[in-house]
Short mmCIF file of C-alpha atoms in Angstrom, two decimals:
data_model
loop_
_atom_site.label_atom_id
_atom_site.label_comp_id
_atom_site.label_asym_id
_atom_site.label_seq_id
_atom_site.Cartn_x
_atom_site.Cartn_y
_atom_site.Cartn_z
CA MET A 17 31.38 -41.79 -16.35
CA LEU A 18 30.27 -38.64 -13.71
CA THR A 19 31.85 -38.39 -10.39
CA LYS A 20 29.80 -35.44 -9.93
CA PRO A 21 26.09 -34.41 -10.95
CA ARG A 22 26.30 -31.84 -13.61
CA ASN A 23 23.46 -29.90 -12.04
CA LYS A 24 24.88 -26.82 -9.95
CA ILE A 25 21.59 -24.94 -9.73
CA THR A 26 19.11 -27.00 -7.63
CA LYS A 27 19.34 -26.35 -3.86
CA ARG A 28 19.98 -29.74 -2.20
CA ILE A 29 18.75 -31.00 1.40
CA PHE A 30 19.88 -33.90 2.87
CA ILE A 31 17.54 -35.65 5.26
CA ALA A 32 19.68 -37.40 7.79
CA ALA A 33 18.88 -39.36 11.11
CA THR A 34 20.83 -40.50 14.30
CA ARG A 35 19.57 -43.92 13.82
CA MET A 36 17.05 -46.05 11.69
CA ASN A 37 13.15 -44.97 12.07
CA ASP A 38 13.63 -41.75 13.59
CA GLY A 39 11.43 -40.01 11.08
CA LYS A 40 13.48 -39.32 7.90
CA THR A 41 10.49 -40.23 5.64
CA THR A 42 8.14 -38.30 7.50
CA THR A 43 10.41 -35.42 7.35
CA SER A 44 11.08 -35.68 3.51
CA LEU A 45 7.08 -35.76 3.32
CA GLY A 46 6.50 -32.95 5.32
CA LEU A 47 9.35 -30.74 3.89
CA TYR A 48 8.26 -31.37 0.24
CA SER A 49 4.78 -30.41 1.12
CA ALA A 50 5.86 -27.29 2.98
CA LEU A 51 8.22 -26.37 0.37
CA SER A 52 5.68 -26.89 -2.47
CA ASP A 53 3.25 -24.67 -0.84
CA GLY A 54 5.35 -21.83 -1.59
CA LYS A 55 5.05 -22.30 -5.26
CA LYS A 56 8.62 -23.82 -5.48
CA LYS A 57 9.36 -26.78 -7.76
CA ILE A 58 10.57 -29.92 -5.62
CA GLY A 59 12.39 -32.89 -6.28
CA TYR A 60 13.03 -36.06 -4.26
CA ILE A 61 15.48 -38.90 -4.60
CA LYS A 62 16.67 -41.73 -2.05
CA PRO A 63 20.38 -42.11 -3.21
CA VAL A 64 20.41 -45.92 -1.53
CA GLY A 65 17.47 -47.67 -0.18
CA GLN A 66 17.58 -50.79 1.25
CA ARG A 67 13.74 -51.60 1.60
CA PHE A 68 12.13 -52.14 -1.84
CA VAL A 69 8.98 -52.79 -3.76
CA ASP A 70 8.54 -54.54 -7.23
CA ILE A 71 7.26 -52.13 -9.49
CA ASN A 72 7.05 -53.54 -13.38
CA GLY A 73 9.93 -56.10 -12.47
CA GLU A 74 12.32 -53.38 -11.13
CA LYS A 75 13.26 -53.01 -7.64
CA ILE A 76 12.37 -49.76 -6.14
CA ASP A 77 12.86 -48.24 -2.74
CA GLU A 78 9.84 -48.05 -0.81
CA ASP A 79 10.22 -44.65 0.35
CA SER A 80 10.85 -43.48 -3.44
CA PHE A 81 7.20 -45.05 -3.88
CA LEU A 82 5.57 -43.48 -1.48
CA LEU A 83 6.61 -40.10 -2.78
CA THR A 84 5.88 -40.89 -6.06
CA GLU A 85 2.28 -42.18 -5.10
CA THR A 86 1.83 -38.71 -2.81
CA PHE A 87 3.09 -36.23 -4.78
CA ASP A 88 3.04 -35.18 -8.79
CA VAL A 89 6.68 -35.61 -8.86
CA SER A 90 6.93 -35.96 -12.67
CA VAL A 91 10.21 -37.78 -12.35
CA PRO A 92 10.65 -41.50 -13.64
CA ILE A 93 10.65 -43.41 -10.49
CA GLN A 94 13.94 -45.25 -11.41
CA ALA A 95 15.76 -41.73 -11.05
CA MET A 96 14.38 -41.55 -7.54
CA SER A 97 15.75 -44.72 -6.42
CA PRO A 98 19.20 -45.25 -8.40
CA ILE A 99 20.72 -47.92 -5.74
CA VAL A 100 18.66 -50.53 -4.18
CA VAL A 101 20.68 -52.64 -1.85
CA ASP A 102 19.55 -56.06 -1.77
CA LYS A 103 20.75 -59.13 0.16
CA ASP A 104 23.73 -59.74 -2.15
CA PHE A 105 24.97 -56.20 -2.87
CA THR A 106 27.52 -55.61 -0.25
CA LYS A 107 29.24 -59.18 -0.85
CA ASP A 108 29.19 -58.66 -4.99
CA TYR A 109 30.53 -54.85 -3.96
CA LEU A 110 33.41 -56.21 -1.76
CA ASP A 111 34.47 -58.88 -4.47
CA ASP A 112 34.75 -56.24 -7.20
CA SER A 113 34.50 -52.60 -5.77
CA LYS A 114 37.12 -51.24 -8.19
CA SER A 115 34.84 -52.21 -11.03
CA ILE A 116 31.49 -51.48 -9.30
CA TYR A 117 31.92 -48.27 -7.90
CA PRO A 118 32.52 -45.81 -10.48
CA LYS A 119 29.30 -47.23 -12.11
CA ILE A 120 27.11 -46.72 -9.05
CA VAL A 121 28.44 -43.16 -8.62
CA ASN A 122 27.61 -42.52 -12.41
CA ARG A 123 24.44 -44.06 -11.95
CA LEU A 124 23.77 -41.88 -8.58
CA CYS A 125 24.82 -38.66 -10.39
CA ARG A 126 22.76 -39.09 -13.50
CA SER A 127 19.68 -40.14 -11.44
CA PHE A 128 20.34 -37.22 -9.40
CA ASP A 129 20.46 -34.94 -12.52
CA ARG A 130 17.44 -36.48 -13.74
CA ALA A 131 15.24 -35.85 -10.51
CA ALA A 132 16.85 -32.42 -9.93
CA TYR A 133 16.03 -31.38 -13.43
CA GLU A 134 14.22 -27.63 -13.21
CA LYS A 135 13.84 -28.07 -9.72
CA ASP A 136 14.19 -25.60 -7.12
CA TYR A 137 15.17 -27.75 -4.35
CA ILE A 138 15.56 -31.44 -3.96
CA ILE A 139 15.08 -33.59 -0.94
CA ILE A 140 17.80 -36.43 -0.66
CA GLU A 141 16.86 -38.92 1.82
CA GLY A 142 19.32 -40.73 3.71
CA THR A 143 19.50 -43.95 5.06
CA GLY A 144 19.99 -44.64 8.89
CA HIS A 145 22.92 -42.47 10.58
CA ALA A 146 25.50 -40.91 8.71
CA GLY A 147 27.85 -43.83 8.51
CA VAL A 148 25.54 -46.20 6.90
CA GLY A 149 26.28 -47.31 3.62
CA SER A 150 30.47 -47.08 4.30
CA VAL A 151 30.88 -50.70 3.76
CA PHE A 152 30.16 -49.75 -0.12
CA ASP A 153 32.03 -46.46 -0.01
CA LEU A 154 28.64 -44.54 -0.06
CA SER A 155 27.89 -43.46 3.58
CA ASN A 156 25.26 -40.87 3.79
CA ALA A 157 28.25 -38.37 4.42
CA GLU A 158 29.94 -39.40 1.52
CA VAL A 159 27.03 -39.18 -0.52
CA ALA A 160 25.83 -35.63 0.86
CA LYS A 161 29.11 -34.65 -0.20
CA MET A 162 29.24 -36.20 -3.48
CA LEU A 163 26.02 -34.20 -4.31
CA ASN A 164 27.17 -30.88 -2.62
CA ALA A 165 24.45 -31.15 -0.54
CA LYS A 166 23.41 -29.37 3.01
CA ALA A 167 22.38 -31.93 5.80
CA ILE A 168 19.41 -31.74 8.31
CA ILE A 169 19.88 -34.43 11.11
CA ILE A 170 16.60 -35.93 12.76
CA ALA A 171 16.83 -37.17 16.26
CA SER A 172 13.93 -38.77 18.38
CA GLY A 173 12.75 -37.17 21.56
CA GLY A 174 14.84 -36.69 24.73
CA ILE A 175 18.09 -35.07 25.44
CA GLY A 176 21.04 -36.86 26.79
CA ARG A 177 21.04 -39.84 24.32
CA PRO A 178 19.90 -37.97 21.08
CA ILE A 179 22.43 -35.00 21.87
CA ASP A 180 25.16 -37.64 21.90
CA GLU A 181 24.13 -39.27 18.67
CA ILE A 182 23.44 -36.12 17.12
CA ALA A 183 27.16 -35.16 17.98
CA LEU A 184 28.69 -38.25 16.58
CA ASN A 185 26.43 -37.70 13.40
CA GLN A 186 27.80 -34.32 13.02
CA ALA A 187 31.46 -35.41 13.29
CA LEU A 188 30.86 -37.73 10.32
CA PHE A 189 29.12 -35.00 8.09
CA GLU A 190 31.84 -32.15 9.19
CA LYS A 191 34.74 -34.75 8.32
CA ALA A 192 33.20 -35.17 4.80
CA GLY A 193 32.79 -31.32 4.31
CA VAL A 194 28.80 -31.23 4.50
CA ASP A 195 27.37 -28.22 6.03
CA ILE A 196 24.43 -28.85 8.74
CA ILE A 197 21.79 -26.68 8.38
CA GLY A 198 20.49 -27.51 11.47
CA VAL A 199 18.54 -30.50 13.61
CA ILE A 200 14.91 -31.40 14.05
CA ILE A 201 13.80 -33.57 17.09
CA ASN A 202 11.02 -35.74 16.03
CA LYS A 203 8.61 -37.83 18.41
CA VAL A 204 8.40 -35.64 21.54
CA GLN A 205 5.83 -36.03 23.77
CA THR A 206 3.30 -33.38 23.96
CA ASP A 207 3.72 -32.36 27.53
CA LYS A 208 7.64 -32.24 27.25
CA LEU A 209 7.61 -30.01 24.12
CA ASP A 210 8.86 -26.90 25.92
CA PHE A 211 11.31 -28.69 28.09
CA ILE A 212 12.81 -30.52 25.14
CA LYS A 213 13.06 -27.09 23.20
CA HIS A 214 14.82 -25.41 26.12
CA TYR A 215 17.20 -27.91 26.84
CA CYS A 216 17.94 -29.40 23.42
CA GLY A 217 18.26 -25.77 22.23
CA GLN A 218 20.78 -25.10 24.72
CA ALA A 219 22.75 -28.41 24.13
CA LEU A 220 22.73 -27.65 20.42
CA GLU A 221 23.76 -23.83 20.54
CA LYS A 222 27.03 -25.04 22.28
CA MET A 223 27.50 -27.51 19.20
CA ASN A 224 27.09 -24.69 16.87
CA LEU A 225 24.04 -26.27 15.39
CA LYS A 226 20.42 -24.83 14.94
CA LEU A 227 17.15 -26.40 16.03
CA LEU A 228 14.93 -26.10 13.36
CA GLY A 229 12.12 -27.64 14.90
CA ILE A 230 10.14 -29.78 17.73
CA ILE A 231 7.92 -32.43 16.06
CA PRO A 232 5.22 -33.78 18.54
CA GLU A 233 4.47 -37.41 18.99
CA ASN A 234 1.17 -38.38 17.29
CA ALA A 235 -0.33 -41.47 18.05
CA LYS A 236 -2.47 -42.09 14.79
CA LEU A 237 1.07 -42.05 13.02
CA SER A 238 1.89 -45.41 14.96
CA GLU A 239 -1.37 -46.95 14.25
CA PRO A 240 -0.70 -50.06 11.79
CA SER A 241 -3.38 -50.85 9.39
CA LEU A 242 -4.78 -54.40 9.00
CA SER A 243 -3.26 -54.88 5.76
CA GLN A 244 0.15 -54.21 7.19
CA ILE A 245 -0.34 -56.83 10.06
CA PHE A 246 -1.72 -59.21 7.30
CA HIS A 247 1.52 -59.10 5.56
CA GLU A 248 3.83 -59.38 8.56
CA ILE A 249 2.17 -62.54 10.12
CA LYS A 250 1.85 -63.76 6.42
CA GLY A 251 -2.05 -64.51 7.03
CA GLU A 252 -5.04 -65.96 5.02
CA CYS A 253 -7.90 -64.11 4.68
CA LEU A 254 -11.01 -66.09 5.14
CA ASN A 255 -13.48 -63.45 3.69
CA THR A 256 -12.31 -60.18 2.32
CA THR A 257 -9.35 -58.38 1.45
CA ASP A 258 -11.46 -55.03 0.06
CA ASN A 259 -10.92 -52.88 2.99
CA ILE A 260 -8.05 -54.00 5.15
CA GLN A 261 -5.92 -51.19 3.89
CA SER A 262 -8.31 -48.79 5.59
CA LYS A 263 -8.76 -50.50 8.74
CA LYS A 264 -6.47 -48.92 11.25
CA ILE A 265 -5.54 -50.57 14.52
CA LYS A 266 -5.91 -48.78 17.65
CA LYS A 267 -6.44 -51.36 20.21
CA VAL A 268 -5.57 -55.20 20.47
CA VAL A 269 -7.64 -57.52 22.51
CA ILE A 270 -6.48 -61.19 23.10
CA ALA A 271 -9.71 -63.03 23.71
CA ALA A 272 -8.95 -65.29 26.55
CA LYS A 273 -12.19 -64.79 28.18
CA THR A 274 -15.68 -65.36 27.18
CA GLY A 275 -17.22 -63.88 24.13
CA LEU A 276 -19.42 -61.29 26.33
CA SER A 277 -16.37 -60.31 28.23
CA THR A 278 -14.53 -59.89 24.89
CA ILE A 279 -17.04 -57.68 23.36
CA ASP A 280 -16.86 -55.61 26.36
CA ASP A 281 -13.40 -54.75 25.67
CA ILE A 282 -14.17 -53.75 21.76
CA GLU A 283 -13.74 -49.91 21.19
CA ASP A 284 -13.25 -48.19 17.68
CA GLY A 285 -10.48 -49.77 16.02
CA THR A 286 -10.13 -52.75 18.01
CA LEU A 287 -8.28 -56.00 16.65
CA ILE A 288 -9.20 -59.39 18.33
CA VAL A 289 -6.57 -62.18 18.21
CA SER A 290 -8.09 -65.49 19.03
CA SER A 291 -7.76 -69.25 18.82
CA GLY A 292 -9.75 -70.42 15.28
CA ASP A 293 -11.60 -72.95 17.73
CA ARG A 294 -13.39 -70.14 19.95
CA GLU A 295 -16.54 -70.27 18.13
CA ASP A 296 -18.00 -69.05 21.59
CA ILE A 297 -16.16 -65.83 20.87
CA ILE A 298 -16.05 -65.49 17.16
CA GLN A 299 -20.02 -65.86 16.75
CA PRO A 300 -20.74 -62.98 19.63
CA CYS A 301 -18.39 -60.48 17.65
CA ILE A 302 -20.01 -60.94 14.25
CA LYS A 303 -23.42 -60.58 16.30
CA SER A 304 -22.54 -57.57 18.39
CA ASN A 305 -23.90 -54.24 17.53
CA LYS A 306 -20.11 -53.50 18.05
CA ALA A 307 -19.15 -55.29 15.22
CA SER A 308 -18.58 -52.17 13.07
CA MET A 309 -16.13 -51.01 15.59
CA LEU A 310 -13.86 -53.87 15.02
CA SER A 311 -10.83 -53.50 12.64
CA GLY A 312 -10.39 -57.27 12.01
CA ILE A 313 -10.27 -60.76 13.56
CA ILE A 314 -7.22 -62.84 13.71
CA LEU A 315 -7.67 -66.42 14.38
CA THR A 316 -4.54 -68.42 15.19
CA ASN A 317 -2.78 -71.54 15.44
CA ALA A 318 -3.96 -72.48 11.94
CA ILE A 319 -7.22 -73.50 13.30
CA LYS A 320 -10.31 -72.81 11.26
CA PRO A 321 -13.76 -72.88 13.00
CA ASN A 322 -16.47 -75.11 12.35
CA ASP A 323 -18.49 -74.89 8.88
CA ALA A 324 -21.53 -73.27 10.26
CA THR A 325 -19.05 -70.42 12.01
CA LEU A 326 -16.91 -70.34 8.47
CA ALA A 327 -20.07 -69.37 6.62
CA ASP A 328 -21.17 -66.67 8.87
CA ILE A 329 -17.61 -65.23 8.70
CA GLN A 330 -17.48 -65.13 4.96
CA ALA A 331 -20.73 -63.50 4.81
CA SER A 332 -19.65 -60.69 7.69
CA GLU A 333 -17.98 -57.63 6.89
CA ILE A 334 -15.29 -58.13 9.57
CA PRO A 335 -11.93 -59.01 8.00
CA PHE A 336 -10.83 -62.22 9.33
CA ILE A 337 -7.51 -63.29 8.83
CA LEU A 338 -5.91 -66.86 9.91
CA SER A 339 -2.55 -67.43 10.96
CA LYS A 340 -0.40 -70.54 11.59
CA ASP A 341 1.29 -69.13 14.52
CA SER A 342 0.14 -68.98 18.10
CA SER A 343 -1.74 -66.12 19.72
CA TYR A 344 1.42 -65.19 21.46
CA SER A 345 3.77 -65.19 18.41
CA VAL A 346 1.35 -63.21 16.55
CA ILE A 347 1.19 -60.56 19.17
CA SER A 348 4.99 -60.82 19.76
CA ARG A 349 5.66 -60.00 15.58
CA MET A 350 3.08 -57.06 16.02
CA ASN A 351 4.94 -55.24 18.82
CA LYS A 352 8.33 -55.65 16.82
CA MET A 353 6.58 -53.89 13.61
CA ASN A 354 8.19 -50.86 12.20
CA ILE A 355 5.16 -48.94 11.02
CA LYS A 356 5.90 -47.18 8.12
CA THR A 357 3.51 -44.75 6.20
CA GLN A 358 2.05 -46.35 3.12
CA PRO A 359 0.98 -44.67 -0.10
CA HIS A 360 -2.89 -45.57 0.84
CA ASP A 361 -2.63 -44.06 4.44
CA VAL A 362 -4.27 -40.45 3.28
CA ASP A 363 -5.04 -39.77 6.71
CA LYS A 364 -1.47 -39.86 7.93
CA ILE A 365 -0.06 -38.24 5.07
CA SER A 366 -2.32 -35.41 5.58
CA ILE A 367 -1.30 -35.20 9.38
CA ILE A 368 2.27 -35.44 8.55
CA LYS A 369 1.87 -32.50 6.10
CA GLU A 370 0.39 -30.40 8.89
CA ILE A 371 2.51 -31.10 11.75
CA LEU A 372 5.53 -30.40 9.67
CA LYS A 373 4.43 -27.46 8.44
CA SER A 374 3.36 -25.96 11.70
CA ASN A 375 6.38 -27.11 13.61
CA ILE A 376 9.69 -26.58 11.56
CA ASP A 377 11.40 -23.14 10.87
CA LEU A 378 11.26 -23.34 6.91
CA LYS A 379 12.74 -19.78 6.52
CA GLU A 380 15.68 -20.87 8.54
CA ILE A 381 16.16 -23.92 5.88
CA GLU A 382 15.63 -21.40 3.08
CA GLU A 383 18.26 -18.82 4.62
CA ALA A 384 20.91 -21.46 4.72
CA PHE A 385 21.00 -21.60 0.49
CA LYS A 386 21.05 -17.51 0.27
CA LEU A 387 25.00 -17.24 0.61
CA SER A 388 26.00 -20.38 -1.26
CA LEU A 389 25.32 -23.81 -2.43
#
C-alpha cells in the first residue's frame, strides 16, 4: 500500500480556489495549454471529484473528462480521476474509515504516478476551497501535502471578500505544510482590472503572497448551450437534437406579448420561452426572417401545440424543447445553472487558452520550482 507517490521528479501544481465555481477548471485548462506551448510534457489529475459522467460503466469526474477530450493527454482517464464522491461515499467512509482510508490513499498515489509518468509538470485540480474533503480525511490541503505539490489559489474578482477568503485558505495550506506559489484573481470586470491589480497586489504583498495574474471577465464563457439547458430542465425535443450543443444562449425572451412583439426582441442567440398553446407566437417565429437568429424555443406547461403547428415545428430548423414546468420555473432553473465548459465548447476552450496565456505570469510559476520540489 502506497502512502506517498513514488514519482519524485515531476513538478506538481495544485489548483485550489476559495469557493466552488471560482474557475479552477478554467485555470487548469489554460495553464495546461500555456505550459504545453513551451514544449513541456504536461499531466493532469483531479484526485477527488464530486460531479461525474459515466464512461463505459465507470464514474469519471467531468473535469477529467473535459481535459482528456480537449488535449492529447495519453493517460488512461481512470488515472486522472481516482476518487469520485457519490451520494454514499461519505457515509460509507465514516462507517469504516480505518479500512477505507489506506485503500483510497493507495489508489490516489498509484493514479498520480501513472498520470505524472514522464511529465515535466502535472496540474492537480482541487475540489472547492482548501478544507473541502476534510470529512473523509482528504481535504485539498491534505491531498496537496500528500502529493508534495505547490498550490495556486484562485479567487473571484473583488478586494474585501476575496482577500479574506484567500487568507483562510492560506492558513489551511500553510498548516498542512504546503507552499503557495501565488494567487490568481478571476472574473474581474474589464473596467476594474487596474484597480483590482493595484489593491489586491497591495493586500497580497502584506500576506507574503504573489499576484500571478488578473483574469478579465468574458461574457462568452457564461453563455450556456441549449444542450445544457435541455438537460437542466429535463426537456423533450420536439424536432431535432443534432445542433443543440452548438447553440449558445445569449439572450432569453419570455413570450408574454404578441408574436410580432416577440419577433422584435429577437437577436442573435435568442432563446424564447413560451407556453405551448401560443400558436400566435410559435408560427410567426418559425416563418420570420429572424428564425436563423434563434438558438431555440422552449414550450412550457407540458402543452404541445395543435397538429398543424407541430408539423411545422418538426419541419423547422429551430430546436423546439417541451418542458413540463411553467415558464417561471424554467427561467428560475436556468438562472441557478452552473455554466461549466463542455468538451464540445470549442469556442470557449479557445478563449480560455488565450485569456490565461495573456494574463498569468508563467515565468513566476516556473520560478517556484527552480529551488526545490
